[in-house]
Every structure is written in C-alpha cells, then in structure tokens.
Coordinates of C-alpha atoms in Angstrom, one line a residue:
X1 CA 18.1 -35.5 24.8
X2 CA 16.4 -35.6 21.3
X3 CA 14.5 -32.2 22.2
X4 CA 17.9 -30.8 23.3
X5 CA 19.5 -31.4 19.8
X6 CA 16.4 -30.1 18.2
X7 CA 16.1 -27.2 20.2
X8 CA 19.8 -26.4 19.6
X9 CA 19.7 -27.5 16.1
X10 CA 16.8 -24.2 15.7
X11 CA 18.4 -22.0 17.7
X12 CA 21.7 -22.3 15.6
X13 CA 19.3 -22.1 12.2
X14 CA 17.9 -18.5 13.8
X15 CA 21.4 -17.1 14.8
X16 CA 23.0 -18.1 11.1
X17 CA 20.1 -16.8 9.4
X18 CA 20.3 -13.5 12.0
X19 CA 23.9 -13.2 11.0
X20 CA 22.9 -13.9 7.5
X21 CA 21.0 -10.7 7.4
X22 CA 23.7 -8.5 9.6
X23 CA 25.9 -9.4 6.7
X24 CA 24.0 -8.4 3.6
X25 CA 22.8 -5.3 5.4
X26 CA 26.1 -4.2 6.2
X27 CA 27.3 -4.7 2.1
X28 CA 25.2 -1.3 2.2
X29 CA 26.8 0.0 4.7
X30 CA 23.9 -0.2 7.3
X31 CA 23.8 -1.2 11.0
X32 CA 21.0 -3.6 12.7
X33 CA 18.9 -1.6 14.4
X34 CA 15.4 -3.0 14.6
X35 CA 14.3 -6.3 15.5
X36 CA 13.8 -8.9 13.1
X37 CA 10.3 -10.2 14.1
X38 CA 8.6 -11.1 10.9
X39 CA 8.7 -14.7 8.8
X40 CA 7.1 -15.5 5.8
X41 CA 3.5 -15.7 7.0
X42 CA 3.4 -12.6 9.1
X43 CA 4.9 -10.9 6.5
X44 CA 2.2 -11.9 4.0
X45 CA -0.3 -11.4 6.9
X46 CA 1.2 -7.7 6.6
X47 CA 0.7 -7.1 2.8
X48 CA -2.3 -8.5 2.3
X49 CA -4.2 -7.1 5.2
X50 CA -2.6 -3.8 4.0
X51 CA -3.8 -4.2 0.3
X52 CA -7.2 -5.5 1.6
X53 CA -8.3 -6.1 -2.1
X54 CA -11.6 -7.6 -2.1
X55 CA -12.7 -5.3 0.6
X56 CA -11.3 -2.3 -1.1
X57 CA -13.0 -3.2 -4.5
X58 CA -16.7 -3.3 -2.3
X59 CA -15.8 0.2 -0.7
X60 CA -15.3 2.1 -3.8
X61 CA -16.7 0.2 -7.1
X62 CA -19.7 3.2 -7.4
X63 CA -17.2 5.2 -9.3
X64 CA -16.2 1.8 -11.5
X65 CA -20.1 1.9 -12.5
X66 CA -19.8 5.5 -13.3
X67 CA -17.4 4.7 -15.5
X68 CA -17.0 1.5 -17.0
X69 CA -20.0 -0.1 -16.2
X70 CA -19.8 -3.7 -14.9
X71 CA -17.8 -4.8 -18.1
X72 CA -15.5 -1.8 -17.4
X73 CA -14.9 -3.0 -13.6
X74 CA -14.2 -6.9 -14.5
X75 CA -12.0 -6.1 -17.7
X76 CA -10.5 -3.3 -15.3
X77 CA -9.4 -5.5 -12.5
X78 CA -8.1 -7.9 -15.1
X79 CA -5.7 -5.3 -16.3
X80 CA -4.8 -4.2 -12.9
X81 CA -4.3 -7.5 -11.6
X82 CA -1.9 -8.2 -14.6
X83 CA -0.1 -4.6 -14.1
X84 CA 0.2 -5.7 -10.6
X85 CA 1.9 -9.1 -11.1
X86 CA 4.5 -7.1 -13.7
X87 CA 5.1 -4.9 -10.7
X88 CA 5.7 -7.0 -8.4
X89 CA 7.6 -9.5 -10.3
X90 CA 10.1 -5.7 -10.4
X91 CA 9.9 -5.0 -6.5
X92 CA 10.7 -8.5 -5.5
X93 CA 14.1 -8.4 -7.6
X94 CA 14.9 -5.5 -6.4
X95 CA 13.8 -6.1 -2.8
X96 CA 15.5 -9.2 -3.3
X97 CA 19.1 -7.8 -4.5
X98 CA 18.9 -5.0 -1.6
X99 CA 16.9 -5.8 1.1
X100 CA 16.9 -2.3 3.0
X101 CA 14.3 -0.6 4.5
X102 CA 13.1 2.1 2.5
X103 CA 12.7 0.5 -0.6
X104 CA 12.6 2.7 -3.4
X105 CA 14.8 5.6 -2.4
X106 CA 17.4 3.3 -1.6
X107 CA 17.4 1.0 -4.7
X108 CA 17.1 4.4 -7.4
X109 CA 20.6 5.1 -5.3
X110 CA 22.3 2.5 -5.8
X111 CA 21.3 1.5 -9.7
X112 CA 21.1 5.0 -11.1
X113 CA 23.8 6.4 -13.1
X114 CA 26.3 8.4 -10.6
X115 CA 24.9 12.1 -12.5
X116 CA 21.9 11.4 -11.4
X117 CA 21.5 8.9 -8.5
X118 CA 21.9 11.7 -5.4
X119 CA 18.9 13.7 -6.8
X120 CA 16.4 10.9 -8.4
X121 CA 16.9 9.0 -4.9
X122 CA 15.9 12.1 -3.4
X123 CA 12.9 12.8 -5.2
X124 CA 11.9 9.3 -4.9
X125 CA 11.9 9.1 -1.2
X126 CA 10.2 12.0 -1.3
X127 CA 7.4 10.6 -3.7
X128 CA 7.4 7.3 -1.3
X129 CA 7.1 8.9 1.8
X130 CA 4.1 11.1 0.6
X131 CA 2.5 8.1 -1.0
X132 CA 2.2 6.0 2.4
X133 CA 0.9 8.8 4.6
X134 CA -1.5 9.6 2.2
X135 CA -2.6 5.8 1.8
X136 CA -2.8 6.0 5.8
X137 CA -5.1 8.7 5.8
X138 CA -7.0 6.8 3.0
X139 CA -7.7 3.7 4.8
X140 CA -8.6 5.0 8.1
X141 CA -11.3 7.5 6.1
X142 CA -12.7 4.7 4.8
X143 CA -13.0 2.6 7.7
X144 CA -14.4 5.8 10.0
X145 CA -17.0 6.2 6.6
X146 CA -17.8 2.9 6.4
X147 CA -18.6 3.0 10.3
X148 CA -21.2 6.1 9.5
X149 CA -22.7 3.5 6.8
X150 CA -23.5 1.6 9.4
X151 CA -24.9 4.0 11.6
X152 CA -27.1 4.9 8.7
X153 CA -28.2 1.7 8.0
X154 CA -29.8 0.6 11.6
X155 CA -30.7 4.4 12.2
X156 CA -32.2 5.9 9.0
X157 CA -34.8 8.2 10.6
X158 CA -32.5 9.8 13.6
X159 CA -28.8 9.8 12.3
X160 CA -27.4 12.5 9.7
X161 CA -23.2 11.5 8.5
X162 CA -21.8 14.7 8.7
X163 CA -18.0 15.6 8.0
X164 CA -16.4 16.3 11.4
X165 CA -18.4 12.8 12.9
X166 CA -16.2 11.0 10.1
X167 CA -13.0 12.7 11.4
X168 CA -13.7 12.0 15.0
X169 CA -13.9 8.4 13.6
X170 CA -10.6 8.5 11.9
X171 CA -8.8 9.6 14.8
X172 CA -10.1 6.4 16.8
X173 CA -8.9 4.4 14.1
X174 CA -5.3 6.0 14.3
X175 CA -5.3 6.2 18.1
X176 CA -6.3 2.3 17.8
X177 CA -3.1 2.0 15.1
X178 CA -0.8 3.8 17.4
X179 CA -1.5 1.8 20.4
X180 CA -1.2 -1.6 18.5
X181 CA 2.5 -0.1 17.3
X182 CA 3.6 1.0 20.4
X183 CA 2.4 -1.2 23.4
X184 CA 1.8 -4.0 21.2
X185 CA 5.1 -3.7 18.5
X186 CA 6.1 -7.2 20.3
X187 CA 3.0 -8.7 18.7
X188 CA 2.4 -7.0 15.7
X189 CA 3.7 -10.2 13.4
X190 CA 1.1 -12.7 15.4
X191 CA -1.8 -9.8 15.1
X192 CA -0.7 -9.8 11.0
X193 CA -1.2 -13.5 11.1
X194 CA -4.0 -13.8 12.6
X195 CA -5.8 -10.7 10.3
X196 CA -4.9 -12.6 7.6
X197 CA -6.6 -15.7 8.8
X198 CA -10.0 -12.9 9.4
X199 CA -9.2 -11.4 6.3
X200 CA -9.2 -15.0 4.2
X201 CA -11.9 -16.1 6.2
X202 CA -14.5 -13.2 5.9
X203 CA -14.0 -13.0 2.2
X204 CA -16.3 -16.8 2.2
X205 CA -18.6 -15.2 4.9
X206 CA -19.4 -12.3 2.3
X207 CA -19.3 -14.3 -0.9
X208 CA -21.0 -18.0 0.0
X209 CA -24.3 -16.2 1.4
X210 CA -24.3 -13.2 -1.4
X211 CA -24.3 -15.8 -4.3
X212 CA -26.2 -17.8 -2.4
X213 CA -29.1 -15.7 -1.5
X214 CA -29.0 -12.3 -4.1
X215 CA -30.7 -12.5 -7.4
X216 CA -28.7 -13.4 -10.4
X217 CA -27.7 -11.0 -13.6
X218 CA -27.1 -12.4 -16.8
X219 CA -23.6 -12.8 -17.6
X220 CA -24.4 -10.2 -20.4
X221 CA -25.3 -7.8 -18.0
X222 CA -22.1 -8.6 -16.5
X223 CA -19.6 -8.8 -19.3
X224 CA -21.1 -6.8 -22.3
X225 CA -22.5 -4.0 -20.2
X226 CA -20.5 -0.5 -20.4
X227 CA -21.4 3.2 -19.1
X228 CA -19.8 5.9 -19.7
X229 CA -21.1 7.7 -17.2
X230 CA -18.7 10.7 -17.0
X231 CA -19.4 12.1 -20.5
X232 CA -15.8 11.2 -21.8
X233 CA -15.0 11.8 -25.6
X234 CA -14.9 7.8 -25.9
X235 CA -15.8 4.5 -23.8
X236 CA -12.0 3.7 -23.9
X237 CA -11.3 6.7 -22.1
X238 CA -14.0 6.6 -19.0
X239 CA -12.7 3.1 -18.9
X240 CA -9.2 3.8 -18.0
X241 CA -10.9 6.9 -15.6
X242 CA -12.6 3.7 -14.1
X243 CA -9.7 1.5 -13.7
X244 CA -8.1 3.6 -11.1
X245 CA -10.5 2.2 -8.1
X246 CA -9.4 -1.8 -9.1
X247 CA -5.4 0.1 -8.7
X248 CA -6.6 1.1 -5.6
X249 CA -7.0 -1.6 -4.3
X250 CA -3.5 -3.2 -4.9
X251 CA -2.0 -0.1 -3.4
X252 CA 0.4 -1.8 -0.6
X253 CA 2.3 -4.2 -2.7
X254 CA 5.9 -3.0 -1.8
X255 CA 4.7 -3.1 2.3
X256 CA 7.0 -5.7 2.8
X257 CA 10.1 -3.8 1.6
X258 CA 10.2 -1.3 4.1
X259 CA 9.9 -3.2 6.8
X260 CA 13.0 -5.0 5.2
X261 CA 14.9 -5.0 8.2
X262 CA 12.0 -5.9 10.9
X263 CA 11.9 -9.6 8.4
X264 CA 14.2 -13.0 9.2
X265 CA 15.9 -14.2 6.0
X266 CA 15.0 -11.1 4.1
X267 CA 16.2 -11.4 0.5
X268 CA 14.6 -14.6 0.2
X269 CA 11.3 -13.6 2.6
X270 CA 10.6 -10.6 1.3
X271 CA 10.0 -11.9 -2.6
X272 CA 8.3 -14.7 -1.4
X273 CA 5.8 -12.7 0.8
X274 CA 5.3 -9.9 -1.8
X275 CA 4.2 -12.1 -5.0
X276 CA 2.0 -14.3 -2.6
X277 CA 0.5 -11.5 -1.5
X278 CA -0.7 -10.3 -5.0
X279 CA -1.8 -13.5 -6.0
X280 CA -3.5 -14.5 -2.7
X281 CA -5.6 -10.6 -2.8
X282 CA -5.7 -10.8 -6.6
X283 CA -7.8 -13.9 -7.0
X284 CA -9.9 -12.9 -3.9
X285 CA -10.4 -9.1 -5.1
X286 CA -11.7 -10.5 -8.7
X287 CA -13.6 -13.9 -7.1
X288 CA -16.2 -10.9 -4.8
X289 CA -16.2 -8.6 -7.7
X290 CA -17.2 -11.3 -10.3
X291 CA -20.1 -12.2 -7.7
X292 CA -21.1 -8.8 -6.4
X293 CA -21.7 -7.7 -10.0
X294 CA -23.6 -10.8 -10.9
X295 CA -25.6 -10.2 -7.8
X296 CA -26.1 -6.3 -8.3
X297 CA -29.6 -6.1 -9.0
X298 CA -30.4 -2.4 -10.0
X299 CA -27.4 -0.1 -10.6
X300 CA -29.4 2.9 -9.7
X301 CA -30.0 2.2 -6.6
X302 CA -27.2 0.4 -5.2
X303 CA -25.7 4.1 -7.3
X304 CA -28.3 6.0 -4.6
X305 CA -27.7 3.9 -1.5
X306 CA -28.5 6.2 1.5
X307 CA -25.1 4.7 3.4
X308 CA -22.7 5.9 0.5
X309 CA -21.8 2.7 -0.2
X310 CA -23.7 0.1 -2.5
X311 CA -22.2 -2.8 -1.3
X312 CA -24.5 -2.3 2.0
X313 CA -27.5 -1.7 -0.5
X314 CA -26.5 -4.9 -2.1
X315 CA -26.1 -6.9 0.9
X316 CA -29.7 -5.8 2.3
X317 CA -31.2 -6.7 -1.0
X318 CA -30.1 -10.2 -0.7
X319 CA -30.7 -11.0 3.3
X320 CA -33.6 -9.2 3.6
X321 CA -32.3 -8.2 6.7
X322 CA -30.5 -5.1 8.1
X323 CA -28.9 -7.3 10.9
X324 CA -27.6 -9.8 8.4
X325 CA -26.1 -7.1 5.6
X326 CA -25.0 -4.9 9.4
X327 CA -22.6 -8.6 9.9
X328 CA -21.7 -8.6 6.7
X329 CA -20.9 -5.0 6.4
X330 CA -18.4 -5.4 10.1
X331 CA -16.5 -8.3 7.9
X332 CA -15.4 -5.6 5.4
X333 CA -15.0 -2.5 8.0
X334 CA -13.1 -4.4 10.6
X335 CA -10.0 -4.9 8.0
X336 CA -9.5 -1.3 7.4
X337 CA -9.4 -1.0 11.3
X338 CA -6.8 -3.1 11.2
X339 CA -4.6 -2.1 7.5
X340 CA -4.5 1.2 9.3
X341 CA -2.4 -0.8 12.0
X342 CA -0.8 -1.9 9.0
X343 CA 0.0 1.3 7.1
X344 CA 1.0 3.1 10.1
X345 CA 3.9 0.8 10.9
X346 CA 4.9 1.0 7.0
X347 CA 4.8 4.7 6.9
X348 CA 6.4 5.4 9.9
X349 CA 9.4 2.6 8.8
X350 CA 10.0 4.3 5.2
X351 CA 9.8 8.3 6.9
X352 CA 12.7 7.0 9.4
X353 CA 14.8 5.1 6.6
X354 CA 14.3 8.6 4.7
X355 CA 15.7 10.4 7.4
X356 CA 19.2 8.1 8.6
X357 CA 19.7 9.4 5.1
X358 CA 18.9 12.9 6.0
X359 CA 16.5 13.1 3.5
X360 CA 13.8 15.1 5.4
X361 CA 13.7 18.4 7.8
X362 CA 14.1 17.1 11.7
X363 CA 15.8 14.1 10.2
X364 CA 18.0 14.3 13.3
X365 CA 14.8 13.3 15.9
X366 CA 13.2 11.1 12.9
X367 CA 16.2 9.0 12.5
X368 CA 16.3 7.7 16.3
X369 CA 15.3 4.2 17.5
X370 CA 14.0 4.0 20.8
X371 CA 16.6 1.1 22.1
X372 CA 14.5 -0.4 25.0
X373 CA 11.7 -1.8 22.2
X374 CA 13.8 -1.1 19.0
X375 CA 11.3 1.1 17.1
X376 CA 11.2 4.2 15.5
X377 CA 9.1 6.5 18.1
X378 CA 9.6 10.0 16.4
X379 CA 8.6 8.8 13.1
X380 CA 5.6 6.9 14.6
X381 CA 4.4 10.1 15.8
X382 CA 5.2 12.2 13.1
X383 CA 3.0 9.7 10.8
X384 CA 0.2 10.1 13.3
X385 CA 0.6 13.6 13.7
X386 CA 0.6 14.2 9.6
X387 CA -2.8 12.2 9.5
X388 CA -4.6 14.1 12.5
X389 CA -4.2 17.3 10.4
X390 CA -5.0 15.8 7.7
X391 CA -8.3 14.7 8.7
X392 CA -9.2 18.6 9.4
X393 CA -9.0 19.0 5.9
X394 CA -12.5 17.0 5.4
X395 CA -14.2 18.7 8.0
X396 CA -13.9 21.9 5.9
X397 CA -14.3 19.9 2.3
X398 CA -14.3 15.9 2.1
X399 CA -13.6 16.8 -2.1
X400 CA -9.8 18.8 -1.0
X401 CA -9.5 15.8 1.1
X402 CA -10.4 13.2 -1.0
X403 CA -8.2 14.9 -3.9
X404 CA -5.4 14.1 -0.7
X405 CA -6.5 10.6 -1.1
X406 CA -6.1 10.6 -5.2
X407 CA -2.5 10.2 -4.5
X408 CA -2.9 6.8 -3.3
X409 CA -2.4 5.5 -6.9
X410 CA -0.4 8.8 -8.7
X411 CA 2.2 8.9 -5.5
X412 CA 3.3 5.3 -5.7
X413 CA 3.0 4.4 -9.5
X414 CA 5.4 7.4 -9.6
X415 CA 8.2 6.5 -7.3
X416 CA 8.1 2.4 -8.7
X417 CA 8.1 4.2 -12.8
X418 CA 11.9 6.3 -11.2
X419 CA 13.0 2.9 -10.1
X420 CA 11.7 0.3 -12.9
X421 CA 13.3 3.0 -15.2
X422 CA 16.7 2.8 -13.5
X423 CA 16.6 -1.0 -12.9
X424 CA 16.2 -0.9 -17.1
X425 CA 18.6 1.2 -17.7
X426 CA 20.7 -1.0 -15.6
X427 CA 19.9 -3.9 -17.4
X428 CA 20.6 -2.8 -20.3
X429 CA 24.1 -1.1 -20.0
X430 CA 25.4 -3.7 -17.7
X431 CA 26.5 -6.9 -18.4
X432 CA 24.2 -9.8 -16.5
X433 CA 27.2 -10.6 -14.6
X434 CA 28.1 -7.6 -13.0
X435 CA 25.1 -7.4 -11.3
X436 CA 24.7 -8.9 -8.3
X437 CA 21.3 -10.2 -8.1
X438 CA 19.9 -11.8 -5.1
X439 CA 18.2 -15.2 -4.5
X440 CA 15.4 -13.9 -6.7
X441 CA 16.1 -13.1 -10.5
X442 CA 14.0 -13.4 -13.5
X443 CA 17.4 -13.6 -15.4
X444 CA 16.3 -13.2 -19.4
X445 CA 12.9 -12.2 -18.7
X446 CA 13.7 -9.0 -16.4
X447 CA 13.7 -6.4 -19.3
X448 CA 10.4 -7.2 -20.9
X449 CA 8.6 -7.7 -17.5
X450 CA 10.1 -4.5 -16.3
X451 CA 9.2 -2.7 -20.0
X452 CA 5.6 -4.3 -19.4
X453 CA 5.0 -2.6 -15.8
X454 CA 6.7 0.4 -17.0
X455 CA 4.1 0.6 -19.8
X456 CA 1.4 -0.5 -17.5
X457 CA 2.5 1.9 -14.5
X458 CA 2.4 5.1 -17.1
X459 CA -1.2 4.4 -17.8
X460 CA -2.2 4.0 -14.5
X461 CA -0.6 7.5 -13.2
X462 CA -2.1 9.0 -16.1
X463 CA -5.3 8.2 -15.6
X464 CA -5.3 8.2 -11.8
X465 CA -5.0 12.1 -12.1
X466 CA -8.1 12.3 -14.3
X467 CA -11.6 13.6 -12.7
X468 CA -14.8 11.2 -12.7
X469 CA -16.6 13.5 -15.1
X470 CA -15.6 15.3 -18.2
X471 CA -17.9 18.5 -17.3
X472 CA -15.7 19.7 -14.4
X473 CA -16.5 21.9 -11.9
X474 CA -14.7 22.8 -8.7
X475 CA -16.6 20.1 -6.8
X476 CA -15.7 17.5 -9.6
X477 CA -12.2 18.3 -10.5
X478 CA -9.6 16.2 -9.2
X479 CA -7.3 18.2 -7.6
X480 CA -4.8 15.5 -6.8
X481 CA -2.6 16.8 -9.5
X482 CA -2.1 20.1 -7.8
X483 CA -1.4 18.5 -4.2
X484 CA 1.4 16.7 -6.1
X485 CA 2.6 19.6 -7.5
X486 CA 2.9 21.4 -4.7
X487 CA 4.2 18.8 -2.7
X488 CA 7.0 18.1 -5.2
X489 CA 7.9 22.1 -5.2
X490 CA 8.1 21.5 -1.4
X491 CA 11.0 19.0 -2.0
X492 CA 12.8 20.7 -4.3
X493 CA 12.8 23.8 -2.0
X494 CA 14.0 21.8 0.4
X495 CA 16.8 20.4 -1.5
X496 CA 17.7 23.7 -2.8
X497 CA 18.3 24.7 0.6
X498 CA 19.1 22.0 2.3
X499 CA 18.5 18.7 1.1
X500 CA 21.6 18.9 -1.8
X501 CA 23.9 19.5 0.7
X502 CA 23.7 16.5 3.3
X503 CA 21.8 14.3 1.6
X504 CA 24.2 11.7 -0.4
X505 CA 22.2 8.4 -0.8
X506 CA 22.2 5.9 2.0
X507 CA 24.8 6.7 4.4
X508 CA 27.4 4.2 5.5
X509 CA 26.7 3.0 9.3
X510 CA 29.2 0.0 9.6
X511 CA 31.5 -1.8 7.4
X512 CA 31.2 -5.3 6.3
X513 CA 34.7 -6.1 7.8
X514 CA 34.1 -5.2 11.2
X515 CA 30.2 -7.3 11.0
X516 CA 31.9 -10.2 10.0
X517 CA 34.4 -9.4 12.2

C-alpha cells in the first residue's frame, strides 16, 4: 500500500510538472510538440559532452603554442573560463524567463524594441542556425582526424592521412549520430548520462598517469613562458589570436536551450544544467591543461608530431609505449564520437524552431514533427545533409574547410552579443518590475554581468576572425570572415524576398486559455 501512495505521489509530481511546462510554453503562444525526456542530469550529460572541454583543449592547443606560448594558453583559458561564466550567468536568465526552443532567435523577439525585433530575431536565428551546423561539422572533423592520428601512430611506415580518408571518417561519425537520433531518440537522455559518466571518468584516466609518469617543467616554463609565434605587432595581440582555441572549447554552452522543450521542469532545469555544465568542463578543461603543459617536454616536437596532434606526442613520451598513449588517445577520440550525437540533436532542434517561425526556405517540410516518435525528421536530415557536403569541401582544401570551422567561435559570440545587447537595453529602459523574470534572476547584478560578457564576447569575435600568422598568404589567411559574409548576404537576400514577408517572430500555436483549459 505504501508503494501505491508513493508511486501515485510521483506520478502526480510528473503530470503537475508536465502541465507546469504546457503552461509556460503556451504564455508564448506555442504548442507541446516534443517529448519532454530530459532532467537535470541528462541535460548536463548533454552540455557537457557537447562542450567536451578538456578534450577539446588537447585537440587543438598547437595553435595556443604558436601563439601565446604556455603562459598565453593558461592566462587564456583563465579569461575564457571567466568570459564563459558571464555568458552563461546571461543565457540561463534568459533561458530561464523563456524557456523555448530556439533560444536566441526567440528571446531577441520578444525583448527587442518593436522597430527592430522582426528583423534582429531574424538575423539572429540566422547567425544560430549557421553556428551549430558549423560546430557539427567541427566536431565530427576532429574525431574522423583524431582517428587518422591514431592510424599514424601504430602504422608510421605503411599509412599516409590524406584528405578524402578524413571525410570518409566524418561521414561514419554522422551516420553513427543519425542512427543514435533516430532509432535510439528514446534513449538519448540515458546515452547523455552515461557519456557524462565516460567523459568525467576518462578525464582521471588521462591526467593521474600523465602527471604521474611525464617529466616535469618548471612552473616558469609554465607561467612566464610567451611566444609569439605568428609575428604579431605585440605579445598582447598573438595572445588574444591564441585565446580563440580555449573559446573553442566552451563552444556548446547554450545546448540546453534548444532542446528547451525536449527538458522536464524547464525554466528551473535548464539554468541549473547550463551553469553546471560550465563549471563542471571549466575546472576539468583548466585541471588537463595545467598538467599537460607542465608535462610538455619539448615544444618543438610535440609542435612536429607526425599524427598532427601533440597531445599523442606527449602521451608517448610519458608511457613509453604506443599501446598505452593509443588507450589514452581512444579516451579523448571516443567523446567527439559521441558530441557529434550531441550537436546533431541540437542543430537539428534550433533549424526546426527556426522554421515553425518560417524563418528558413522549405520551412514548410522543416517545421514537421514526425508524431509516432515526436521528433523533427526533416530537420534531422537536413543537418546531416548540410554536413555531408560540407565534408567535400576538405577533400579539395582542408584550409576553405577549416575557415568553415572558424565560425565555431565568430557564429555564436555573434548571435549571444544581438541578445545580451537587447536583454541590456531591456534592463535598462524597463522598470525591474515589469519584467517577468523566471525562477532564475541575478536581480541587481544582471546589468554589469551582462555589460561584462558583452565586453568579453566583442573580444572574442574579434579575434576569432584573425589568422594564426601576421605574414598571410592564401594558405594562412583565415577566411572565416568571408564565409560569414557571405552567409549573412544569403539571409538578407532571403529576407528581401521572402523572409520580411512571413516571418513575424515566433508565431502563436495555442493560447494560454484553452491549455489551461
């Protein structure tokens, strides 16, 4: 009898909470559509196996050493890590006061001035949308790379990397994400959870042995040593060029917010999971690049590693062993294996909340939710579709596609610098009680937190456009900033044809009165 009142006791808790969320979705007019399979832990599982800090920071630190140096990559991360938080602290009181999927777009709608709120939400959906695809493609190029790296490593005499090998490898990855978000969607939150767990767990199977085992720098190689190996006007500047690969690696942060309506309880969940996930990846992304540096050895050569990546030249030098550093090495590939999983079921959410709100061309087939497993199939597809082709691009040139990649920190510090400037501007104008904040509000300290990642954010999109080397050539120049030009002319052609006259914002799908009815 005591299990019977328990049981009925939970399933009450699940259908208030359920009816919880129907109602503050439908105060912006939308309907539930998707089901509402992720808590608190799979939802962290989400963002943090999406981020994948530490793992990121031993995938692409080389160009840190370029520029920066040691010094430049800890005092980099630092900054990051801080920018980050100041983000974050933003997106979670936003996510908090309008739990939609979507995120950005939808929140730039609703607190922008009425002038200007059809087209800056327009343009920021845009900027979103581009920004995860071209993180998905980043993440599953790095995991097919890292793969070759290992090929290298236990066949250095017979195997050659070339280009097309490392796009036959991305498309495994995707086909693998694909299948885990279709046949699999059911268990997506337990797979989250249970990466997490691999995630948290491979982190001590990398750092224990490494410190254990590598030779140890002095802490003044660590701290007080600077390059500026790109031949910039001023150590300042190759730092800041530096700092973009420790921004990488928080790139993910707002994950949680559009799967906003796929998350139980989600204006207190989604805060919750978001800020935990920067401080969980934060303190493990500096904790492996404090001891990777102090276990470096020589710069050159982990700088010349024959796999591309001096993490693997660093692990062999402190095993010994090509077996040990090829273990080591699987701890850090098999989480972009699995982030792709992640980004692809973030991508696809935020292209169809784009287009219900008619925000994209074939908005009427991206929209639709396949009702029988209550997920966006069209969009799915499209997002693997849009990352097949773009894997050609690298057969041809891996420097056009990794300028693709470069967006991974312009495309997103752009769309949060629209909205953290139209949450300020909101602040400001508005009196504190005519805004209807959600569970989570910094109150008095939202304006200078929001003016710090403002401040922060500028720098980093700056900088983020910027080459590795001051003497550029067409093989060094970052042409990231000319893929975002372009794709911004894109939208604006389509909104001059189309886009200005059926987009409005999000649309209204059901009225409050009739869900509470």
């Amino acid at each position: 009898m005591s299990h019977g009142v328990i049981t009925h006791i939970s399933t009450h808790h699940e259908k208030t909470t359920d009816n919880r969320d129907e109602i503050v979705l439908a105060k912006f007019g939308k309907a539930q559509q998707l089901k509402r399979n992720f808590g608190l832990i799979s939802s962290i599982g989400l963002t943090c196996t999406l981020m994948i800090t530490w793992e990121a920071m031993l995938s692409t630190f080389a160009g840190g050493l370029t520029n920066g140096g040691p010094a430049g990559i800890i005092y980099g991360f630092i900054f990051a890590f801080l920018g980050n938080i100041l983000q974050v602290l933003v997106m979670a009181e936003l996510a908090s006061m309008m739990p939609i999927a979507g995120g950005q777009y939808n929140w730039v709608s609703i607190l922008s001035p009425p002038w200007c709120s059809k087209f800056l939400s327009y343009i920021t959906g845009w900027i979103t949308v581009i920004a995860w695809q071209a993180a998905t493609a980043s993440v599953a190029y790095f995991g097919g790379t890292l793969i070759q790296g290992l090929a290298v490593m236990n066949h250095p005499d017979t195997y050659t990397p070339a280009n097309w090998q490392g796009t036959l490898l991305l498309y495994a990855i995707i086909a693998f994400a694909l299948f885990v978000n279709t046949y699999l969607a059911a268990v997506l939150p337990k797979i989250e959870s249970i990466i997490l767990l691999f995630h948290i767990l491979g982190f001590f199977c990398i750092l224990i042995p490494l410190v254990y085992l590598a030779p140890h720098s002095s802490p003044a190689d660590v701290f007080a040593s600077f390059n500026n190996g790109g031949g910039w006007a001023s150590d300042g500047v190759s730092f800041l060029v530096g700092t973009s690969i420790s921004m990488y690696s928080f790139i993910g942060i707002d994950a949680a917010s559009h799967i906003a309506e796929e998350i139980k309880n989600a204006e207190v969940v989604i805060p919750r999971g978001m800020i935990s996930s920067v401080i969980i990846n934060g303190t493990m992304g500096f904790s492996m690049t404090l001891a990777v540096l102090f276990c470096i050895g020589n710069v050159d050569d982990a700088l010349s590693s024959a796999e591309g990546f001096p993490i693997m030249e660093i692990l062999q030098n402190a095993t010994n062993s090509v077996a040990g550093a090829t273990g080591m090495t699987c701890l850090i590939t098999i989480p972009f294996i699995f982030a792709t999983v992640g980004f692809v079921a973030t991508s696809s959410r935020m292209t169809w909340a784009f287009a219900r709100e008619k925000g994209l061309p074939g908005y009427q087939w991206l929209s639709k939710v396949e009702s029988k497993r209550a997920m966006p199939v069209y969009s799915i597809a499209l997002t693997v579709t849009i990352n097949f082709l773009l894997a050609l691009i690298n057969i041809g040139s891996s420097a056009a596609f990794n300028a693709f990649v470069s967006l991974v920190v312009a495309a997103p510090y752009c769309s949060f610098l629209i909205c953290a400037s139209v949450w300020l501007n909101k602040r400001i104008t508005t009196p504190a009680s005519e805004i209807p904040t959600g569970p989570y509000d910094l109150g008095r300290f939202s304006i200078p937190v929001t003016i710090g990642a403002i401040i922060y954010t500028i720098i980093g999109a700056v900088f983020s456009f910027f080459p590795a080397s001051a003497q550029v050539t067409p093989q060094t120049m970052n042409w990231s900033i000319l893929l975002f030009g372009g794709a911004m002319l894109v939208s604006m052609v389509f909104w001059v044809v189309h886009g200005r006259k059926v987009y409005i914002g999000p649309i209204l799908e059901v009225s409050l009165a009739r869900t509470l009815g």
